[in-house]
Tab-separated table of C-alpha atoms and ligand atoms in Angstrom:
chain	number	residue	atom	x	y	z
A	20	MET	CA	47.295	-28.466	271.854
A	21	ALA	CA	48.838	-28.334	268.367
A	22	LEU	CA	51.643	-26.020	267.352
A	23	LEU	CA	50.176	-22.754	266.081
A	24	LEU	CA	53.025	-20.457	265.133
A	25	GLY	CA	56.334	-21.677	263.710
A	26	ALA	CA	59.093	-19.097	263.524
A	27	ILE	CA	62.518	-18.994	261.902
A	28	ALA	CA	64.941	-16.427	263.316
A	29	ASP	CA	68.150	-15.358	261.597
A	30	ASP	CA	70.115	-15.101	264.810
A	31	PHE	CA	70.000	-16.333	268.303
A	32	THR	CA	69.048	-13.349	270.424
A	33	GLY	CA	66.510	-12.382	267.779
A	34	ALA	CA	64.791	-15.688	268.398
A	35	THR	CA	64.832	-15.137	272.158
A	36	ASP	CA	63.437	-11.680	271.735
A	37	LEU	CA	60.594	-13.027	269.555
A	38	CYS	CA	59.738	-15.771	272.060
A	39	GLY	CA	59.620	-13.156	274.824
A	40	MET	CA	57.154	-11.144	272.824
A	41	LEU	CA	54.964	-14.209	272.223
A	42	VAL	CA	55.046	-15.254	275.902
A	43	ARG	CA	54.083	-11.744	276.916
A	44	ASN	CA	51.091	-12.034	274.622
A	45	GLY	CA	50.002	-15.371	276.062
A	46	MET	CA	51.697	-18.044	273.936
A	47	ARG	CA	53.870	-20.668	275.662
A	48	SER	CA	57.087	-20.469	273.713
A	49	VAL	CA	60.102	-22.643	273.165
A	50	GLN	CA	63.195	-21.614	271.285
A	51	LEU	CA	65.189	-24.309	269.529
A	52	ILE	CA	68.827	-23.891	268.639
A	53	GLY	CA	69.433	-24.787	265.024
A	54	VAL	CA	67.282	-27.163	263.014
A	55	PRO	CA	66.128	-29.749	265.592
A	56	ARG	CA	66.411	-33.532	265.430
A	57	PRO	CA	63.329	-35.001	263.740
A	58	ASP	CA	62.526	-36.933	266.934
A	59	LEU	CA	63.020	-34.071	269.419
A	60	GLU	CA	60.297	-34.257	272.045
A	61	LEU	CA	58.804	-30.971	273.088
A	62	ASP	CA	56.739	-30.002	276.057
A	63	GLU	CA	53.517	-28.437	275.002
A	64	ALA	CA	54.219	-25.146	273.268
A	65	ASP	CA	51.946	-22.837	271.314
A	66	ALA	CA	54.852	-21.349	269.399
A	67	VAL	CA	58.249	-22.757	268.450
A	68	THR	CA	61.027	-20.544	267.150
A	69	ILE	CA	64.001	-22.136	265.446
A	70	ALA	CA	67.080	-19.978	265.913
A	71	LEU	CA	69.503	-20.136	263.008
A	72	LYS	CA	72.832	-18.392	262.609
A	73	SER	CA	71.949	-17.233	259.116
A	74	ARG	CA	72.127	-13.451	259.302
A	75	THR	CA	75.650	-13.217	257.942
A	76	ALA	CA	76.020	-16.707	256.447
A	77	PRO	CA	76.480	-17.024	252.661
A	78	PRO	CA	72.968	-16.583	251.132
A	79	LYS	CA	72.830	-20.159	249.758
A	80	GLU	CA	73.555	-21.622	253.164
A	81	ALA	CA	71.056	-19.306	254.873
A	82	VAL	CA	68.356	-20.335	252.396
A	83	ALA	CA	69.083	-24.073	252.775
A	84	ASP	CA	68.994	-23.919	256.597
A	85	SER	CA	65.826	-21.834	256.582
A	86	LEU	CA	64.045	-24.305	254.312
A	87	LEU	CA	65.035	-27.208	256.592
A	88	ALA	CA	63.652	-25.274	259.558
A	89	LEU	CA	60.464	-24.581	257.610
A	90	ASP	CA	59.995	-28.264	256.814
A	91	TRP	CA	60.484	-29.219	260.487
A	92	LEU	CA	57.927	-26.658	261.652
A	93	ARG	CA	55.408	-27.759	259.064
A	94	SER	CA	55.944	-31.400	260.042
A	95	ARG	CA	54.826	-30.366	263.557
A	96	GLY	CA	51.701	-28.740	262.184
A	97	ALA	CA	52.560	-25.019	262.371
A	98	ILE	CA	49.672	-23.042	260.924
A	99	GLN	CA	51.550	-19.818	260.224
A	100	ILE	CA	55.264	-19.161	259.633
A	101	PHE	CA	57.081	-16.080	260.883
A	102	PHE	CA	60.494	-15.083	259.531
A	103	LYS	CA	62.231	-13.009	262.197
A	104	TYR	CA	65.129	-10.621	261.617
A	105	CYS	CA	66.542	-7.692	263.524
A	106	SER	CA	64.576	-4.531	264.307
A	107	THR	CA	67.430	-2.634	262.644
A	108	PHE	CA	67.039	-4.779	259.475
A	109	ASP	CA	70.618	-6.050	259.857
A	110	SER	CA	71.710	-7.470	256.523
A	111	THR	CA	74.271	-7.100	253.759
A	112	PRO	CA	73.592	-6.056	250.127
A	113	GLN	CA	73.477	-9.781	249.230
A	114	GLY	CA	70.996	-10.672	251.940
A	115	ASN	CA	69.924	-12.551	253.743
A	116	ILE	CA	66.453	-11.129	254.355
A	117	GLY	CA	65.533	-11.082	250.657
A	118	PRO	CA	66.866	-14.502	249.574
A	119	VAL	CA	65.550	-16.337	252.652
A	120	GLY	CA	62.152	-14.629	252.546
A	121	ASP	CA	61.789	-15.391	248.836
A	122	ALA	CA	62.666	-19.067	249.336
A	123	LEU	CA	60.204	-19.438	252.239
A	124	ALA	CA	57.474	-17.648	250.289
A	125	ASP	CA	58.041	-19.841	247.212
A	126	ARG	CA	57.772	-23.028	249.246
A	127	LEU	CA	54.685	-21.811	251.126
A	128	GLY	CA	53.013	-20.384	248.051
A	129	ALA	CA	52.825	-16.985	249.777
A	130	GLU	CA	51.947	-14.286	247.275
A	131	ILE	CA	52.812	-11.225	249.297
A	132	VAL	CA	55.046	-11.006	252.339
A	133	VAL	CA	54.879	-8.206	254.858
A	134	ALA	CA	58.272	-6.889	256.038
A	135	CYS	CA	58.086	-4.796	259.204
A	136	PRO	CA	61.104	-4.500	261.526
A	137	ALA	CA	59.434	-1.841	263.731
A	138	PHE	CA	59.638	-2.212	267.519
A	139	PRO	CA	58.349	1.096	268.951
A	140	GLU	CA	59.015	0.130	272.580
A	141	ASN	CA	62.724	-0.044	271.691
A	142	GLY	CA	62.594	3.094	269.561
A	143	ARG	CA	62.523	1.355	266.165
A	144	THR	CA	59.865	2.899	263.942
A	145	VAL	CA	59.262	2.944	260.193
A	146	TYR	CA	57.848	5.991	258.420
A	147	MET	CA	57.464	6.193	254.634
A	148	GLY	CA	59.625	3.129	254.442
A	149	HIS	CA	62.440	4.754	256.409
A	150	LEU	CA	63.713	3.068	259.550
A	151	PHE	CA	64.361	5.229	262.602
A	152	VAL	CA	66.196	4.362	265.805
A	153	GLY	CA	64.911	6.860	268.342
A	154	ASP	CA	64.936	10.223	266.575
A	155	ARG	CA	67.675	9.327	264.069
A	156	LEU	CA	67.561	7.626	260.713
A	157	LEU	CA	69.097	4.148	260.876
A	158	SER	CA	72.086	5.272	258.803
A	159	GLU	CA	72.931	7.986	261.347
A	160	THR	CA	73.188	5.597	264.288
A	161	HIS	CA	75.852	3.210	265.553
A	162	MET	CA	74.376	0.663	263.088
A	163	ALA	CA	76.317	2.396	260.323
A	164	HIS	CA	79.462	1.044	262.046
A	165	HIS	CA	78.295	-2.466	262.920
A	166	PRO	CA	81.200	-4.955	262.643
A	167	LEU	CA	79.294	-7.422	260.408
A	168	THR	CA	76.249	-5.668	258.938
A	169	PRO	CA	76.860	-1.921	258.598
A	170	MET	CA	73.516	-0.273	257.719
A	171	THR	CA	74.163	2.849	255.681
A	172	ASP	CA	70.794	3.224	253.915
A	173	PRO	CA	67.622	3.901	255.966
A	174	ASP	CA	65.178	3.362	253.036
A	175	LEU	CA	63.929	-0.195	253.492
A	176	VAL	CA	62.194	-0.408	250.107
A	177	ARG	CA	65.588	0.293	248.575
A	178	VAL	CA	67.542	-1.933	250.994
A	179	LEU	CA	65.273	-4.949	250.459
A	180	GLY	CA	65.077	-4.174	246.736
A	181	ARG	CA	68.826	-4.826	246.513
A	182	GLN	CA	68.370	-8.281	248.064
A	183	THR	CA	65.574	-9.653	245.873
A	184	THR	CA	64.707	-9.837	242.191
A	185	ARG	CA	61.045	-9.421	243.151
A	186	LYS	CA	59.225	-6.098	243.434
A	187	VAL	CA	59.045	-4.341	246.821
A	188	GLY	CA	56.130	-2.037	247.671
A	189	LEU	CA	55.143	0.151	250.625
A	190	VAL	CA	52.120	0.262	252.926
A	191	ALA	CA	52.530	3.854	254.050
A	192	TYR	CA	51.550	5.271	257.409
A	193	PRO	CA	48.250	6.966	256.436
A	194	THR	CA	46.954	3.521	255.408
A	195	VAL	CA	48.326	1.715	258.457
A	196	ARG	CA	46.702	4.319	260.708
A	197	ARG	CA	43.272	3.496	259.261
A	198	GLY	CA	43.433	-0.083	260.488
A	199	PRO	CA	43.503	-3.740	259.424
A	200	ALA	CA	40.913	-3.575	256.627
A	201	PHE	CA	42.768	-0.757	254.882
A	202	ILE	CA	46.116	-2.504	255.319
A	203	ARG	CA	44.630	-5.654	253.782
A	204	ASP	CA	43.263	-3.695	250.811
A	205	ARG	CA	46.597	-2.043	250.212
A	206	LEU	CA	48.367	-5.428	250.351
A	207	THR	CA	45.945	-6.770	247.730
A	208	GLU	CA	46.634	-3.716	245.591
A	209	LEU	CA	50.395	-4.237	245.876
A	210	ARG	CA	49.978	-7.899	244.961
A	211	HIS	CA	48.090	-6.871	241.825
A	212	GLU	CA	50.904	-4.463	241.010
A	213	GLY	CA	53.260	-7.443	241.001
A	214	CYS	CA	54.875	-6.904	244.405
A	215	ARG	CA	56.109	-9.905	246.372
A	216	TRP	CA	57.182	-7.798	249.353
A	217	ALA	CA	55.510	-5.007	251.314
A	218	ILE	CA	57.448	-2.802	253.711
A	219	VAL	CA	54.872	-1.641	256.257
A	220	ASP	CA	55.129	1.631	258.183
A	221	CYS	CA	54.606	1.560	261.928
A	222	LEU	CA	54.981	4.085	264.739
A	223	GLU	CA	53.151	2.575	267.722
A	224	ASP	CA	52.134	-0.726	269.277
A	225	GLU	CA	48.595	-0.097	268.095
A	226	ASP	CA	49.913	-0.169	264.514
A	227	LEU	CA	51.673	-3.481	265.200
A	228	ARG	CA	48.385	-4.991	266.356
A	229	ALA	CA	46.598	-3.675	263.287
A	230	ILE	CA	49.269	-5.106	260.993
A	231	GLY	CA	49.108	-8.433	262.886
A	232	GLU	CA	45.366	-8.598	262.398
A	233	ALA	CA	45.680	-7.735	258.709
A	234	VAL	CA	48.010	-10.691	258.077
A	235	ALA	CA	45.994	-13.283	260.048
A	236	ASP	CA	45.597	-15.485	256.987
A	237	HIS	CA	49.058	-14.984	255.480
A	238	PRO	CA	51.059	-18.235	255.410
A	239	LEU	CA	54.259	-16.195	255.910
A	240	VAL	CA	54.899	-12.974	257.834
A	241	SER	CA	58.316	-11.324	258.273
A	242	GLY	CA	59.691	-8.705	260.583
A	243	GLY	CA	61.142	-7.861	263.968
A	244	SER	CA	59.593	-9.297	267.088
A	245	GLY	CA	57.329	-6.244	267.306
A	246	VAL	CA	55.035	-7.263	264.504
A	247	ALA	CA	54.575	-10.690	266.127
A	248	MET	CA	52.730	-8.865	268.919
A	249	GLY	CA	49.561	-8.915	266.851
A	250	LEU	CA	49.672	-12.614	265.929
A	251	PRO	CA	48.540	-14.409	269.159
A	252	ALA	CA	45.234	-12.502	269.091
A	253	ASN	CA	44.517	-13.995	265.658
A	254	PHE	CA	44.767	-17.512	267.087
A	255	ARG	CA	42.575	-16.543	270.046
A	256	ARG	CA	39.975	-15.046	267.716
A	257	LYS	CA	39.910	-18.330	265.807
A	258	GLY	CA	39.417	-20.265	269.071
A	259	LEU	CA	42.775	-22.045	268.681
A	260	LEU	CA	44.611	-20.474	271.644
A	261	PRO	CA	43.239	-20.469	275.216
A	262	ARG	CA	43.920	-17.538	277.575
A	263	ARG	CA	46.930	-18.523	279.686
A	264	ALA	CA	47.983	-17.088	283.058
A	265	ASP	CA	51.209	-19.141	283.209
A	266	ALA	CA	52.831	-18.667	279.797
A	267	ALA	CA	56.058	-17.316	281.433
A	268	ALA	CA	56.539	-19.716	284.396
A	269	LEU	CA	60.109	-21.153	284.782
A	270	PRO	CA	61.915	-23.379	287.334
A	271	SER	CA	64.576	-21.702	289.535
A	272	VAL	CA	68.317	-22.262	288.920
A	273	PRO	CA	70.753	-21.463	291.770
A	274	GLY	CA	74.544	-21.106	291.250
A	275	PRO	CA	77.395	-18.680	290.375
A	276	GLY	CA	76.811	-15.996	287.714
A	277	VAL	CA	78.978	-14.931	284.756
A	278	VAL	CA	78.586	-12.192	282.117
A	279	LEU	CA	80.155	-12.630	278.652
A	280	ALA	CA	80.070	-9.656	276.259
A	281	GLY	CA	81.100	-9.808	272.580
A	282	SER	CA	78.843	-7.068	271.275
A	283	CYS	CA	80.463	-3.753	270.356
A	284	SER	CA	77.194	-1.823	270.352
A	285	ALA	CA	76.854	1.443	272.231
A	286	ALA	CA	74.368	-0.071	274.708
A	287	THR	CA	76.682	-2.955	275.583
A	288	LEU	CA	79.690	-0.665	276.025
A	289	ALA	CA	77.660	1.382	278.529
A	290	GLN	CA	76.535	-1.782	280.345
A	291	ILE	CA	80.165	-2.881	280.668
A	292	GLU	CA	81.127	0.464	282.194
A	293	ALA	CA	78.283	0.174	284.717
A	294	PHE	CA	79.239	-3.387	285.691
A	295	ARG	CA	82.931	-2.535	286.094
A	296	THR	CA	82.175	-0.089	288.885
A	297	GLU	CA	80.534	-2.879	290.934
A	298	ARG	CA	82.265	-6.179	290.164
A	299	PRO	CA	85.485	-7.617	288.613
A	300	ALA	CA	85.786	-7.475	284.799
A	301	ARG	CA	88.449	-8.663	282.309
A	302	LYS	CA	88.873	-7.461	278.724
A	303	LEU	CA	90.009	-9.857	275.991
A	304	ASP	CA	92.468	-8.744	273.324
A	305	PRO	CA	91.557	-10.341	269.945
A	306	ARG	CA	95.181	-10.025	268.791
A	307	ALA	CA	96.451	-12.004	271.786
A	308	LEU	CA	93.684	-14.573	271.295
A	309	ALA	CA	94.679	-14.950	267.628
A	310	ARG	CA	98.232	-15.723	268.782
A	311	GLY	CA	96.833	-18.430	271.083
A	312	GLU	CA	97.542	-16.403	274.233
A	313	GLU	CA	95.449	-15.113	277.148
A	314	LEU	CA	92.506	-17.533	277.118
A	315	HIS	CA	93.480	-19.898	279.913
A	316	GLU	CA	94.695	-17.133	282.124
A	317	VAL	CA	91.310	-15.367	281.800
A	318	ILE	CA	89.435	-18.584	282.584
A	319	ALA	CA	91.503	-19.129	285.728
A	320	TRP	CA	90.851	-15.523	286.739
A	321	ALA	CA	87.084	-15.886	286.253
A	322	ARG	CA	86.914	-19.202	288.131
A	323	GLU	CA	88.649	-17.642	291.072
A	324	HIS	CA	86.418	-14.556	291.233
A	325	MET	CA	83.017	-16.069	290.407
A	326	ALA	CA	82.961	-17.838	293.775
A	327	SER	CA	82.399	-14.482	295.483
A	328	GLY	CA	79.881	-12.980	293.015
A	329	PRO	CA	79.277	-12.253	289.318
A	330	VAL	CA	82.231	-11.601	286.980
A	331	LEU	CA	82.412	-10.132	283.464
A	332	VAL	CA	84.617	-11.174	280.530
A	333	TYR	CA	84.307	-8.946	277.449
A	334	ALA	CA	85.894	-8.316	274.050
A	335	SER	CA	83.675	-5.331	273.275
A	336	ALA	CA	85.491	-2.236	272.077
A	337	PRO	CA	84.593	1.161	270.559
A	338	PRO	CA	84.392	1.453	266.723
A	339	GLU	CA	87.927	2.786	266.154
A	340	GLU	CA	89.447	-0.046	268.190
A	341	VAL	CA	87.334	-2.651	266.342
A	342	ARG	CA	88.434	-1.202	262.999
A	343	ALA	CA	92.101	-1.404	263.997
A	344	VAL	CA	91.737	-5.065	265.017
A	345	GLN	CA	89.837	-5.825	261.810
A	346	ARG	CA	92.551	-4.188	259.693
A	347	GLU	CA	95.073	-6.474	261.327
A	348	LEU	CA	93.148	-9.760	261.480
A	349	GLY	CA	90.414	-9.268	258.859
A	350	ARG	CA	86.770	-8.671	259.793
A	351	GLU	CA	85.707	-12.313	259.785
A	352	ARG	CA	88.733	-13.642	261.573
A	353	ALA	CA	88.498	-10.976	264.279
A	354	GLY	CA	84.860	-11.939	264.907
A	355	ALA	CA	85.578	-15.659	264.825
A	356	VAL	CA	88.537	-15.429	267.216
A	357	VAL	CA	86.408	-13.621	269.790
A	358	GLU	CA	83.410	-15.930	269.331
A	359	GLU	CA	85.590	-19.031	269.720
A	360	ALA	CA	87.164	-17.621	272.867
A	361	MET	CA	83.733	-16.871	274.368
A	362	ALA	CA	82.638	-20.420	273.553
A	363	VAL	CA	85.606	-21.959	275.381
A	364	ILE	CA	85.230	-19.615	278.356
A	365	ALA	CA	81.537	-20.481	278.708
A	366	ARG	CA	82.225	-24.214	278.550
A	367	GLU	CA	85.017	-24.070	281.104
A	368	LEU	CA	83.124	-21.883	283.548
A	369	VAL	CA	79.993	-24.063	283.401
A	370	ALA	CA	82.227	-27.081	283.985
A	371	ALA	CA	83.531	-25.184	287.024
A	372	GLY	CA	80.002	-24.702	288.372
A	373	ALA	CA	78.631	-21.490	286.806
A	374	ARG	CA	74.868	-21.842	286.357
A	375	ARG	CA	73.636	-18.310	285.632
A	376	LEU	CA	74.884	-16.696	282.421
A	377	VAL	CA	74.308	-13.318	280.806
A	378	VAL	CA	75.601	-13.017	277.215
A	379	ALA	CA	75.706	-9.777	275.200
A	380	GLY	CA	75.684	-9.974	271.392
A	381	GLY	CA	73.682	-11.984	268.882
A	382	GLU	CA	76.590	-13.821	267.273
A	383	THR	CA	78.286	-14.154	270.623
A	384	SER	CA	75.209	-15.749	272.203
A	385	GLY	CA	74.912	-18.174	269.291
A	386	ALA	CA	78.515	-19.277	269.763
A	387	VAL	CA	78.135	-19.701	273.540
A	388	VAL	CA	74.928	-21.704	273.367
A	389	LYS	CA	76.366	-23.973	270.685
A	390	ALA	CA	79.475	-24.600	272.776
A	391	LEU	CA	77.321	-25.556	275.756
A	392	GLY	CA	75.339	-28.052	273.634
A	393	ILE	CA	72.007	-26.499	274.616
A	394	GLU	CA	69.155	-27.790	272.416
A	395	GLY	CA	66.451	-25.397	273.443
A	396	LEU	CA	65.237	-22.774	275.899
A	397	ALA	CA	62.018	-22.304	277.758
A	398	ILE	CA	61.171	-18.611	277.726
A	399	GLY	CA	60.157	-16.672	280.835
A	400	ARG	CA	59.343	-13.089	281.673
A	401	GLU	CA	61.207	-10.113	280.243
A	402	ILE	CA	64.134	-8.536	282.073
A	403	ASP	CA	64.186	-5.515	279.741
A	404	PRO	CA	62.215	-5.031	276.513
A	405	GLY	CA	63.212	-7.755	274.061
A	406	VAL	CA	65.300	-9.777	276.551
A	407	PRO	CA	63.516	-12.497	278.529
A	408	ALA	CA	64.896	-14.733	281.264
A	409	THR	CA	65.298	-18.304	279.996
A	410	VAL	CA	66.084	-21.780	281.301
A	411	SER	CA	67.858	-24.398	279.178
A	412	ILE	CA	66.078	-27.568	278.143
A	413	GLY	CA	67.528	-30.796	276.793
A	414	LYS	CA	71.005	-32.174	277.481
A	415	GLY	CA	73.551	-30.850	280.022
A	416	PRO	CA	73.100	-29.114	283.392
A	417	ARG	CA	70.119	-26.806	283.706
A	418	LEU	CA	71.216	-23.181	283.260
A	419	ALA	CA	69.505	-19.835	283.722
A	420	LEU	CA	70.384	-17.604	280.777
A	421	ALA	CA	69.840	-14.019	279.627
A	422	LEU	CA	70.887	-13.665	275.986
A	423	LYS	CA	70.817	-10.139	274.763
A	424	SER	CA	71.120	-8.584	271.336
A	425	GLY	CA	73.901	-5.999	271.509
A	426	ASN	CA	71.709	-2.916	271.344
A	427	PHE	CA	69.257	-4.002	274.015
A	428	GLY	CA	68.939	-3.479	277.738
A	429	LYS	CA	69.291	-0.591	280.168
A	430	ARG	CA	72.644	0.485	281.588
A	431	ASP	CA	72.430	-1.697	284.712
A	432	PHE	CA	71.300	-4.737	282.707
A	433	PHE	CA	74.063	-7.202	283.621
A	434	LEU	CA	73.713	-7.234	287.404
A	435	ARG	CA	69.956	-6.770	287.340
A	436	ALA	CA	69.522	-9.702	284.965
A	437	LEU	CA	71.525	-11.956	287.314
A	438	GLU	CA	69.302	-10.852	290.184
A	439	VAL	CA	65.927	-11.353	288.504
A	440	MET	CA	66.630	-14.567	286.568
A	441	PRO	CA	64.783	-17.564	288.083
B	558	ADP	P1	75.549	-7.455	268.265
B	558	ADP	O1	74.377	-8.142	268.880
B	558	ADP	O2	75.869	-6.134	268.889
B	558	ADP	O3	75.460	-7.418	266.769
B	558	ADP	P2	77.345	-9.675	267.900
B	558	ADP	O4	77.901	-10.581	268.959
B	558	ADP	O5	76.262	-10.231	267.034
B	558	ADP	O6	76.837	-8.357	268.646
B	558	ADP	O7	78.456	-9.161	266.913
B	558	ADP	C1	79.622	-8.557	267.355
B	558	ADP	C2	80.796	-9.154	266.568
B	558	ADP	O8	81.964	-8.383	266.860
B	558	ADP	C3	81.102	-10.603	266.960
B	558	ADP	O9	81.438	-11.348	265.824
B	558	ADP	C4	82.321	-10.426	267.861
B	558	ADP	O10	83.127	-11.592	267.909
B	558	ADP	C5	83.014	-9.268	267.215
B	558	ADP	N1	83.921	-8.558	268.136
B	558	ADP	C6	83.798	-8.433	269.475
B	558	ADP	N2	84.801	-7.710	269.998
B	558	ADP	C7	85.588	-7.371	268.955
B	558	ADP	C8	86.783	-6.610	268.855
B	558	ADP	N3	87.352	-6.066	269.949
B	558	ADP	N4	87.309	-6.451	267.634
B	558	ADP	C9	86.720	-6.996	266.536
B	558	ADP	N5	85.600	-7.712	266.563
B	558	ADP	C10	85.030	-7.907	267.769
């Protein structure tokens, strides 16, 4: 079976989250880490998602990497390309959603590109172009204080407008509600008005399916993993995708479990508190790490404790503490110091026999997976919405992994993930 959907994700957990969505909707999915070798052999997959680390990279670099990923996917025959970013539209005023989307659209000859970060199951909805998280506007949530991509404007037409020289239009809710034909008509209208981009409103899964159907013939679609929900049905309707009962099957991976948390999101902080009441946990101090202290002591501590059950190592801290560290070390250096430490800890603990890993944070997961030299992941069933169980493929020992975007997962996520992973 040929590759149907080729996706490019701007961070690691975003890619995992997208693959989970596709598996759930009947597409066998593989996630690749970075632009793959030209000769990488893949088991049969209906969808391949290339995970980049381009969300906060300089725009030029993000564009170059995304175009390489696009070329690889097209060389494998992908029929449709999906550009995946966060359901909270994480980006800076320079990008990279606008610049990357424009470059992909130019190369694909896509005239209008839908942009829909909505993910109703996780409380992300878009109404009149405004992004909500639960019952709050995006700008009134913890996202306003994100360490790397603070989101202070909830109006996505305006936010995307700052990242592109092209015109951004809106497919508003009354149109979306009326279904795929009306969405298509409105997209044509926007195209005639000179728009390259269309923010699309969405409140429920039914809207996601309608939007998916409306963009069946678009060479490029962009959004959160939610809007990908509607895409597998298009391939089935065209007779290209069989109905699969086994899209989520994975081999089992026994061994000690470790949790690594670098996300400072509210959800992750709550998950850390819950874990700490059950099992041993150690907090990293970025200032000590920057001085070259603490790392080896923490590794020795984790090695000792993981023999008797799961352990947690975390750098996560509340906003005021993060700000203080950033004032001292600089925002980028603070992030890099923590990511490098997590990478070393992961490598050392796997060398010591750890086989089951839970990682919290998009950037953090990217750093850990890179350090472990993992080339790709087969995607299994979801542990919580947006976070599937996975098993590594390619070089190195086989690992069971749960890689979670900071905001995701219920309070008891860490221990439950270790229990339900294959
Ligand atoms: P999320 O998925 O919540 O966005 P990420 O891992 O992508 O999480 O981003 C969190 C960033 O914050 C990472 O770069 C991480 O290294 C950094 N970080 C983690 N702990 C601290 C801390 N105590 N002080 C400053 N930065 C931190």
